[in-house]
Short mmCIF file of C-alpha atoms in Angstrom, two decimals:
data_model
loop_
_atom_site.label_atom_id
_atom_site.label_comp_id
_atom_site.label_asym_id
_atom_site.label_seq_id
_atom_site.Cartn_x
_atom_site.Cartn_y
_atom_site.Cartn_z
CA UNK A 1 117.02 76.19 158.30
CA UNK A 2 115.13 73.65 160.50
CA UNK A 3 112.97 75.79 163.13
CA UNK A 4 111.32 73.32 165.60
CA UNK A 5 108.81 73.59 168.29
CA UNK A 6 108.29 71.53 171.26
CA UNK A 7 104.62 70.33 171.40
CA UNK A 8 103.97 69.89 174.95
CA UNK A 9 105.49 73.73 175.53
CA UNK A 10 102.72 75.78 176.54
CA UNK A 11 101.39 78.41 173.29
CA UNK A 12 102.22 81.99 173.51
CA UNK A 13 100.59 84.17 175.60
CA UNK A 14 100.09 86.92 178.36
CA UNK A 15 102.57 85.74 180.78
CA UNK A 16 105.50 85.84 177.79
CA UNK A 17 104.32 89.82 176.91
CA UNK A 18 104.83 90.08 181.29
CA UNK A 19 108.07 88.61 181.00
CA UNK A 20 109.02 90.57 177.66
CA UNK A 21 108.16 93.67 178.94
CA UNK A 22 110.02 93.03 182.42
CA UNK A 23 112.79 92.28 180.05
CA UNK A 24 113.45 95.68 178.47
CA UNK A 25 112.25 97.29 182.08
CA UNK A 26 115.37 95.63 183.91
CA UNK A 27 117.39 96.77 181.09
CA UNK A 28 116.22 100.08 180.93
CA UNK A 29 116.64 101.21 184.64
CA UNK A 30 120.53 101.07 184.24
CA UNK A 31 120.33 101.75 180.15
CA UNK A 32 117.72 105.54 180.63
CA UNK A 33 119.34 106.49 183.65
CA UNK A 34 123.09 106.13 182.39
CA UNK A 35 121.79 108.12 179.06
CA UNK A 36 120.16 111.09 181.07
CA UNK A 37 121.98 111.47 183.61
CA UNK A 38 125.50 110.50 183.18
CA UNK A 39 126.69 113.70 181.65
CA UNK A 40 124.77 115.59 184.14
CA UNK A 41 126.56 114.03 186.81
CA UNK A 42 129.98 113.81 185.61
CA UNK A 43 129.79 118.09 184.60
CA UNK A 44 127.84 119.29 187.20
CA UNK A 45 129.02 116.77 190.59
CA UNK A 46 132.60 115.40 189.20
CA UNK A 47 133.66 118.81 186.99
CA UNK A 48 134.70 117.14 183.62
CA UNK A 49 134.85 118.75 180.76
CA UNK A 50 131.97 117.90 178.48
CA UNK A 51 134.74 117.84 175.74
CA UNK A 52 136.36 115.32 178.00
CA UNK A 53 132.79 113.85 177.69
CA UNK A 54 132.68 113.30 174.30
CA UNK A 55 136.27 111.74 173.55
CA UNK A 56 135.03 109.31 175.99
CA UNK A 57 131.46 108.25 174.21
CA UNK A 58 133.12 108.26 170.92
CA UNK A 59 135.95 106.25 171.46
CA UNK A 60 133.06 103.78 173.78
CA UNK A 61 131.84 103.37 170.88
CA UNK A 62 134.26 102.71 168.70
CA UNK A 63 135.19 100.10 171.72
CA UNK A 64 131.43 98.85 171.18
CA UNK A 65 132.27 98.31 167.08
CA UNK A 66 134.51 95.80 167.66
CA UNK A 67 132.93 94.03 170.92
CA UNK A 68 129.00 94.26 170.51
CA UNK A 69 129.30 92.08 166.98
CA UNK A 70 131.75 89.79 168.65
CA UNK A 71 129.66 89.32 171.58
CA UNK A 72 126.28 89.39 169.42
CA UNK A 73 127.40 86.30 167.80
CA UNK A 74 128.06 84.28 170.42
CA UNK A 75 124.25 82.50 171.19
CA UNK A 76 124.99 81.48 167.12
CA UNK A 77 128.24 79.94 168.04
CA UNK A 78 127.41 78.64 171.35
CA UNK A 79 125.08 76.79 173.87
CA UNK A 80 125.15 77.44 177.33
CA UNK A 81 123.91 76.16 180.43
CA UNK A 82 121.54 73.26 180.66
CA UNK A 83 117.92 74.77 179.70
CA UNK A 84 118.91 73.84 176.07
CA UNK A 85 117.46 77.72 175.27
CA UNK A 86 119.65 80.13 173.47
CA UNK A 87 119.24 82.87 174.68
CA UNK A 88 118.03 82.59 178.18
CA UNK A 89 121.90 81.84 179.96
CA UNK A 90 123.54 84.49 177.93
CA UNK A 91 121.48 87.56 179.63
CA UNK A 92 121.35 85.65 183.10
CA UNK A 93 125.23 85.64 182.93
CA UNK A 94 125.41 89.82 183.02
CA UNK A 95 122.00 90.91 184.93
CA UNK A 96 124.84 91.15 188.19
CA UNK A 97 127.79 93.05 186.06
CA UNK A 98 125.56 95.92 184.39
CA UNK A 99 123.58 96.13 188.16
CA UNK A 100 126.61 96.67 189.64
CA UNK A 101 128.43 99.03 186.46
CA UNK A 102 125.61 101.64 186.90
CA UNK A 103 126.13 101.81 190.85
CA UNK A 104 130.16 102.85 189.04
CA UNK A 105 128.77 105.10 186.61
CA UNK A 106 127.53 107.83 189.71
CA UNK A 107 130.14 106.47 192.56
CA UNK A 108 131.50 109.88 193.83
CA UNK A 109 134.91 110.35 193.01
CA UNK A 110 135.24 114.54 192.87
CA UNK A 111 138.10 113.59 195.73
CA UNK A 112 139.92 111.71 193.89
CA UNK A 113 143.12 113.00 192.20
CA UNK A 114 142.30 114.96 188.65
CA UNK A 115 143.75 111.91 186.51
CA UNK A 116 141.92 109.25 188.97
CA UNK A 117 138.59 110.86 188.04
CA UNK A 118 139.11 110.67 185.03
CA UNK A 119 140.11 107.19 185.03
CA UNK A 120 137.43 105.94 186.79
CA UNK A 121 134.74 107.58 184.90
CA UNK A 122 136.40 106.05 181.67
CA UNK A 123 136.48 102.73 182.98
CA UNK A 124 133.07 102.67 184.30
CA UNK A 125 131.17 103.93 181.48
CA UNK A 126 133.63 101.37 178.98
CA UNK A 127 132.14 98.77 181.58
CA UNK A 128 129.03 99.51 181.41
CA UNK A 129 128.77 99.15 177.41
CA UNK A 130 130.13 96.25 177.74
CA UNK A 131 127.03 94.86 180.62
CA UNK A 132 124.28 96.52 178.15
CA UNK A 133 125.52 94.31 175.79
CA UNK A 134 125.52 90.95 177.00
CA UNK A 135 122.11 91.80 178.17
CA UNK A 136 120.51 93.19 175.67
CA UNK A 137 121.88 91.64 172.77
CA UNK A 138 119.97 87.89 173.44
CA UNK A 139 117.33 90.06 174.80
CA UNK A 140 116.25 91.54 171.58
CA UNK A 141 116.60 88.39 169.33
CA UNK A 142 114.19 86.13 172.24
CA UNK A 143 111.02 88.17 170.30
CA UNK A 144 112.34 85.62 167.05
CA UNK A 145 111.78 82.43 168.97
CA UNK A 146 109.91 83.19 171.69
CA UNK A 147 106.71 83.47 168.67
CA UNK A 148 107.02 83.20 164.89
CA UNK A 149 103.01 85.10 164.17
CA UNK A 150 104.14 87.71 162.97
CA UNK A 151 100.53 89.50 164.88
CA UNK A 152 101.69 87.97 168.36
CA UNK A 153 105.60 89.48 167.58
CA UNK A 154 104.24 93.29 167.05
CA UNK A 155 102.29 92.12 170.52
CA UNK A 156 105.96 92.01 171.83
CA UNK A 157 107.25 94.88 170.43
CA UNK A 158 104.48 96.52 172.00
CA UNK A 159 105.47 94.68 175.28
CA UNK A 160 109.16 96.40 175.19
CA UNK A 161 108.10 99.88 174.46
CA UNK A 162 105.89 99.44 177.41
CA UNK A 163 108.79 98.43 179.63
CA UNK A 164 110.90 101.24 179.02
CA UNK A 165 107.65 103.53 179.24
CA UNK A 166 107.26 101.99 182.90
CA UNK A 167 111.31 103.29 183.52
CA UNK A 168 110.90 106.50 181.73
CA UNK A 169 107.79 107.69 182.64
CA UNK A 170 107.13 106.23 186.01
CA UNK A 171 111.15 106.24 188.09
CA UNK A 172 113.20 108.23 185.90
CA UNK A 173 110.13 111.29 185.40
CA UNK A 174 110.31 111.63 189.26
CA UNK A 175 114.54 111.82 189.72
CA UNK A 176 115.01 115.86 189.15
CA UNK A 177 112.61 116.14 192.40
CA UNK A 178 115.65 113.61 193.75
CA UNK A 179 118.85 114.50 192.12
CA UNK A 180 118.34 119.07 192.10
CA UNK A 181 116.99 120.80 194.99
CA UNK A 182 114.45 123.15 195.53
CA UNK A 183 116.98 125.59 193.97
CA UNK A 184 118.07 123.90 191.26
CA UNK A 185 120.99 122.80 192.62
CA UNK A 186 122.70 119.07 192.37
CA UNK A 187 122.54 116.92 195.31
CA UNK A 188 125.62 114.23 194.71
CA UNK A 189 124.85 111.75 197.15
CA UNK A 190 120.83 111.32 195.37
CA UNK A 191 122.61 110.29 191.40
CA UNK A 192 124.73 106.90 193.98
CA UNK A 193 121.27 106.18 196.00
CA UNK A 194 119.70 105.81 192.44
CA UNK A 195 122.03 103.87 191.08
CA UNK A 196 121.60 101.54 193.84
CA UNK A 197 117.83 100.75 193.89
CA UNK A 198 118.02 100.61 189.96
CA UNK A 199 120.51 97.80 189.91
CA UNK A 200 118.60 95.95 192.70
CA UNK A 201 115.09 96.94 190.49
CA UNK A 202 117.08 95.79 187.70
CA UNK A 203 118.04 92.24 188.28
CA UNK A 204 114.63 91.56 189.94
CA UNK A 205 113.02 92.23 186.60
CA UNK A 206 115.35 90.33 184.20
CA UNK A 207 114.00 87.46 187.14
CA UNK A 208 111.19 87.86 185.97
CA UNK A 209 112.02 87.62 181.91
CA UNK A 210 114.03 84.96 182.69
CA UNK A 211 111.01 82.89 184.48
CA UNK A 212 107.74 84.01 182.45
CA UNK A 213 109.04 83.69 178.88
CA UNK A 214 109.12 80.53 176.90
CA UNK A 215 111.89 79.52 173.97
CA UNK A 216 109.83 78.05 171.67
CA UNK A 217 111.64 77.53 168.21
CA UNK A 218 115.17 75.93 168.05
CA UNK A 219 116.83 77.11 165.48
CA UNK A 220 119.43 74.73 163.31
CA UNK A 221 120.77 75.73 159.98
CA UNK A 222 120.21 72.55 157.89
CA UNK A 223 122.70 73.73 155.41
CA UNK A 224 125.34 71.32 156.72
CA UNK A 225 128.02 74.37 157.61
CA UNK A 226 129.62 75.50 160.34
CA UNK A 227 128.56 79.19 161.73
CA UNK A 228 130.71 81.77 159.22
CA UNK A 229 130.21 85.54 160.38
CA UNK A 230 132.02 87.03 157.90
CA UNK A 231 129.15 85.20 155.95
CA UNK A 232 125.96 87.03 157.55
CA UNK A 233 128.07 90.44 157.41
CA UNK A 234 128.08 90.28 153.67
CA UNK A 235 124.54 89.26 154.08
CA UNK A 236 124.00 92.65 155.49
CA UNK A 237 124.49 94.75 152.48
CA UNK A 238 121.62 93.11 150.50
CA UNK A 239 119.43 93.25 153.73
CA UNK A 240 117.78 96.43 152.35
CA UNK A 241 114.92 96.34 154.98
CA UNK A 242 117.96 96.21 158.07
CA UNK A 243 119.79 99.22 156.49
CA UNK A 244 116.35 101.42 156.06
CA UNK A 245 115.61 100.37 160.08
CA UNK A 246 119.46 101.05 161.23
CA UNK A 247 119.91 104.49 159.54
CA UNK A 248 116.09 105.58 160.76
CA UNK A 249 116.91 104.14 164.71
CA UNK A 250 120.76 106.79 164.63
CA UNK A 251 117.91 108.89 164.24
CA UNK A 252 115.77 107.81 167.25
CA UNK A 253 118.80 107.40 169.41
CA UNK A 254 119.85 111.14 168.91
CA UNK A 255 116.22 112.12 169.52
CA UNK A 256 116.43 109.40 173.01
CA UNK A 257 119.65 110.47 174.28
CA UNK A 258 120.07 113.95 173.48
CA UNK A 259 116.86 114.74 173.77
CA UNK A 260 116.90 113.29 177.39
CA UNK A 261 120.64 114.62 178.40
CA UNK A 262 120.22 117.91 176.64
CA UNK A 263 116.41 118.28 177.91
CA UNK A 264 118.36 118.61 181.42
CA UNK A 265 120.07 121.88 180.43
CA UNK A 266 117.24 123.12 178.86
CA UNK A 267 114.93 123.31 181.48
CA UNK A 268 117.83 124.09 184.18
CA UNK A 269 119.47 127.07 181.89
CA UNK A 270 117.00 128.49 179.13
CA UNK A 271 114.30 127.93 181.51
CA UNK A 272 115.27 127.85 184.98
CA UNK A 273 113.23 125.52 185.94
CA UNK A 274 115.18 121.81 186.04
CA UNK A 275 111.84 120.08 188.21
CA UNK A 276 109.91 120.62 185.27
CA UNK A 277 111.61 117.32 183.43
CA UNK A 278 109.35 114.96 185.59
CA UNK A 279 106.05 117.01 183.67
CA UNK A 280 107.91 116.95 180.96
CA UNK A 281 108.57 112.94 181.23
CA UNK A 282 105.23 112.23 182.47
CA UNK A 283 103.04 114.65 179.54
CA UNK A 284 104.28 112.00 177.07
CA UNK A 285 102.73 108.98 179.12
CA UNK A 286 99.02 109.06 177.61
CA UNK A 287 100.38 109.55 173.56
CA UNK A 288 102.78 106.50 174.75
CA UNK A 289 99.74 104.51 175.94
CA UNK A 290 97.16 105.23 173.11
CA UNK A 291 99.87 104.25 170.32
CA UNK A 292 100.64 100.97 172.57
CA UNK A 293 96.70 100.27 172.72
CA UNK A 294 95.94 101.43 169.38
CA UNK A 295 98.98 100.53 167.15
CA UNK A 296 98.68 97.34 166.96
CA UNK A 297 94.88 97.86 165.06
CA UNK A 298 96.23 100.64 162.94
CA UNK A 299 99.62 98.84 161.23
CA UNK A 300 96.38 96.48 160.60
CA UNK A 301 94.39 99.20 158.34
CA UNK A 302 98.06 101.35 156.56
CA UNK A 303 100.70 99.27 158.00
CA UNK A 304 103.39 99.58 160.01
CA UNK A 305 105.93 101.21 157.50
CA UNK A 306 103.05 104.40 156.61
CA UNK A 307 102.23 104.77 160.11
CA UNK A 308 105.12 106.01 160.65
CA UNK A 309 105.91 107.65 157.93
CA UNK A 310 103.10 109.70 158.67
CA UNK A 311 103.47 110.76 162.12
CA UNK A 312 107.54 111.50 161.67
CA UNK A 313 106.08 113.52 158.97
CA UNK A 314 103.99 115.53 161.47
CA UNK A 315 106.68 116.08 164.02
CA UNK A 316 109.17 116.78 161.27
CA UNK A 317 106.99 120.11 160.26
CA UNK A 318 106.13 120.44 164.68
CA UNK A 319 109.87 120.59 165.11
CA UNK A 320 111.08 122.97 162.70
CA UNK A 321 108.73 125.25 164.03
CA UNK A 322 110.09 124.99 167.65
CA UNK A 323 113.25 125.40 166.16
CA UNK A 324 112.34 128.91 164.71
CA UNK A 325 110.06 130.09 167.20
CA UNK A 326 111.51 130.40 170.74
CA UNK A 327 108.96 129.85 173.53
CA UNK A 328 109.44 131.99 176.79
CA UNK A 329 106.82 129.76 178.76
CA UNK A 330 108.32 126.49 179.51
CA UNK A 331 105.07 125.17 180.03
CA UNK A 332 104.15 126.29 176.55
CA UNK A 333 106.67 124.82 174.63
CA UNK A 334 106.17 121.20 176.84
CA UNK A 335 102.94 121.08 175.66
CA UNK A 336 103.92 122.03 171.68
CA UNK A 337 106.84 119.50 172.27
CA UNK A 338 104.77 116.67 174.12
CA UNK A 339 102.56 116.78 171.04
CA UNK A 340 104.98 117.21 167.47
CA UNK A 341 106.91 114.38 169.38
CA UNK A 342 104.09 111.80 169.03
CA UNK A 343 106.08 110.32 165.65
CA UNK A 344 108.88 109.51 168.36
CA UNK A 345 106.16 107.31 170.39
CA UNK A 346 104.64 105.88 167.02
CA UNK A 347 108.21 104.69 165.88
CA UNK A 348 109.41 103.48 169.53
CA UNK A 349 106.39 101.37 169.22
CA UNK A 350 107.05 99.76 165.94
CA UNK A 351 110.36 99.41 165.69
CA UNK A 352 111.39 96.76 167.58
CA UNK A 353 108.45 94.35 164.83
CA UNK A 354 110.19 96.22 162.18
CA UNK A 355 113.71 94.53 163.36
CA UNK A 356 112.25 91.39 163.69
CA UNK A 357 110.68 91.72 159.79
CA UNK A 358 114.35 92.48 158.67
CA UNK A 359 115.46 88.86 160.62
CA UNK A 360 113.29 87.14 158.73
CA UNK A 361 114.18 88.87 155.51
CA UNK A 362 117.47 87.50 156.04
CA UNK A 363 116.49 84.26 156.06
CA UNK A 364 114.64 84.73 153.09
CA UNK A 365 117.30 85.71 150.94
CA UNK A 366 119.77 83.85 152.63
CA UNK A 367 117.92 80.32 154.38
CA UNK A 368 120.08 80.78 157.08
CA UNK A 369 118.94 82.36 160.61
CA UNK A 370 120.97 83.83 162.84
CA UNK A 371 119.25 86.00 165.09
CA UNK A 372 121.96 86.58 167.70
CA UNK A 373 124.38 87.76 164.98
CA UNK A 374 121.89 90.09 162.83
CA UNK A 375 120.27 91.50 165.93
CA UNK A 376 124.08 92.47 167.17
CA UNK A 377 124.75 94.46 163.96
CA UNK A 378 121.27 96.34 163.95
CA UNK A 379 122.15 97.63 167.94
CA UNK A 380 125.66 98.46 166.53
CA UNK A 381 123.28 101.55 164.78
CA UNK A 382 121.56 101.73 167.95
CA UNK A 383 125.11 102.30 170.15
CA UNK A 384 126.15 104.75 166.61
CA UNK A 385 123.04 106.94 167.38
CA UNK A 386 123.52 106.68 170.74
CA UNK A 387 127.21 108.00 170.20
CA UNK A 388 126.33 110.59 168.15
CA UNK A 389 124.02 112.37 170.39
CA UNK A 390 125.65 111.80 173.12
CA UNK A 391 129.38 113.16 171.52
CA UNK A 392 127.55 115.64 169.75
CA UNK A 393 125.93 116.83 172.42
CA UNK A 394 128.59 117.04 174.66
CA UNK A 395 131.03 118.35 172.11
CA UNK A 396 128.58 121.39 171.65
CA UNK A 397 128.03 122.28 175.25
CA UNK A 398 131.41 123.32 175.02
CA UNK A 399 131.70 125.09 172.01
CA UNK A 400 128.44 127.23 172.39
CA UNK A 401 130.39 128.30 175.95
CA UNK A 402 129.03 126.18 178.41
CA UNK A 403 131.45 125.76 181.69
CA UNK A 404 130.98 122.59 183.91
CA UNK A 405 130.74 122.94 187.61
CA UNK A 406 129.90 126.75 187.20
CA UNK A 407 127.22 128.66 189.19
CA UNK A 408 126.11 130.46 186.66
CA UNK A 409 126.77 130.16 182.80
CA UNK A 410 127.85 132.90 180.28
CA UNK A 411 125.03 135.32 178.54
CA UNK A 412 124.23 133.45 175.53
CA UNK A 413 124.68 129.44 176.32
CA UNK A 414 120.98 129.10 177.55
CA UNK A 415 120.10 130.18 174.38
CA UNK A 416 122.55 128.27 172.19
CA UNK A 417 121.00 125.40 174.37
CA UNK A 418 117.62 125.93 172.99
CA UNK A 419 118.91 125.70 169.52
CA UNK A 420 120.32 122.34 170.22
CA UNK A 421 118.24 121.33 172.17
CA UNK A 422 115.36 121.59 169.57
CA UNK A 423 117.49 120.96 166.07
CA UNK A 424 118.66 117.37 167.27
CA UNK A 425 114.51 116.88 167.19
CA UNK A 426 114.98 117.86 163.44
CA UNK A 427 117.94 116.06 162.39
CA UNK A 428 116.14 112.71 164.33
CA UNK A 429 112.90 113.55 161.75
CA UNK A 430 114.70 113.76 158.80
CA UNK A 431 116.98 110.23 159.36
CA UNK A 432 113.86 108.30 160.38
CA UNK A 433 111.96 110.05 157.24
CA UNK A 434 115.02 108.99 154.67
CA UNK A 435 115.37 105.27 156.39
CA UNK A 436 111.72 104.22 156.66
CA UNK A 437 110.34 106.07 153.44
CA UNK A 438 113.78 105.54 151.54
CA UNK A 439 115.63 102.53 152.10
CA UNK A 440 113.39 99.92 154.27
CA UNK A 441 111.50 98.74 151.24
CA UNK A 442 108.93 95.70 153.07
CA UNK A 443 105.87 96.96 152.11
CA UNK A 444 102.82 95.43 153.90
CA UNK A 445 102.10 93.20 150.32
CA UNK A 446 106.42 92.22 150.19
CA UNK A 447 105.90 91.14 153.72
CA UNK A 448 102.82 89.19 153.49
CA UNK A 449 104.80 87.68 150.46
CA UNK A 450 107.96 86.83 152.52
CA UNK A 451 106.01 85.66 155.67
CA UNK A 452 103.75 83.27 153.34
CA UNK A 453 106.87 81.38 151.20
CA UNK A 454 108.89 81.31 154.58
CA UNK A 455 105.69 79.44 156.47
CA UNK A 456 106.14 76.97 153.54
CA UNK A 457 109.75 76.37 153.79
CA UNK A 458 109.55 75.61 157.81
#
């Protein structure tokens, strides 16, 4: 593997971090909005059955199983554009279609026939998934060509988590006040208007990413062989750290997707106060900021892996308590849940640095660099987690008796929603402990050895 840097290029710095932050912000405006409120929009506004939505989520992710790895390998196969960059041109290609797909997802087609409504929702959601793949795959892989320094990559990981935080704790936190009226009823037209605004903001943020970041390291295989995607897939079996991260990420996405989606139902149906979602979102902001500030220092002392394990274990104990013991006061529940879920904040900040370690591990054991393809395999685990969360949550809503479009729910549904919402977090923690604690095997000593040997090779 020949990895070269042009001497005329500026060094890694603040502009790269700002640009990389904007990249995740751009994706989050669409991704987090769809993940958090698409199910709500379809069940409350369009009156579509949660069973159908669960099936849609499942089928679309099965399509992703085929589509994601193929699209993720494009940058490894072909260079497009005149800049010579590996990943930026592919991002540029999909940013406008992604924004449009988000608008289509929240278009009110309740006046359509029942068949037409279901077709519209299905096509819009699958289109969104493909467009998001088109931007997120090359964006995630970019970290490896922006810098090769482990500390700088941790900074990029923090920058990426900050991008999602800007949307999650800023724009997304305010949405319950917009999407629901004072009586707790949905406002159908608000979903569409928010989608338009978020689409425009997404495009602007991606432009910031393309402008401020620099791809410094070109990656050229020196094995003399052409790119072989089958060989890349085979190498995944040998990449134990990547498998561990994928298992843990499935758990993390259960929390992110299902907790955000189910949070709407929890606070609306169990606590009869959907506006509290705004406070619940903002409440985690101080913890996330502290994580972004102190995690680089803490990881130097105890390591990325150990920091995740300690905080997720704390998360597990607290979440089991919330599952077993009902908390009647929504504000007390909010405070306890926020404190216990510190493990998820830590995981979100660190995970991207671990992913980059896994990409380097691939080079360490194979001698080749296939960041786009390897990253697409990792993001497939994110899609699996998102699929399980969306599908299970949708099916579970139907099974516990939730009636789409009803002004009030049958007796017992609210309590079952509480069990479902809190139980998902417990499952999340267990998967993260298995993935990072039992499978992921890059401790501090082995990581240092890997980077030392790679530095000599390069």
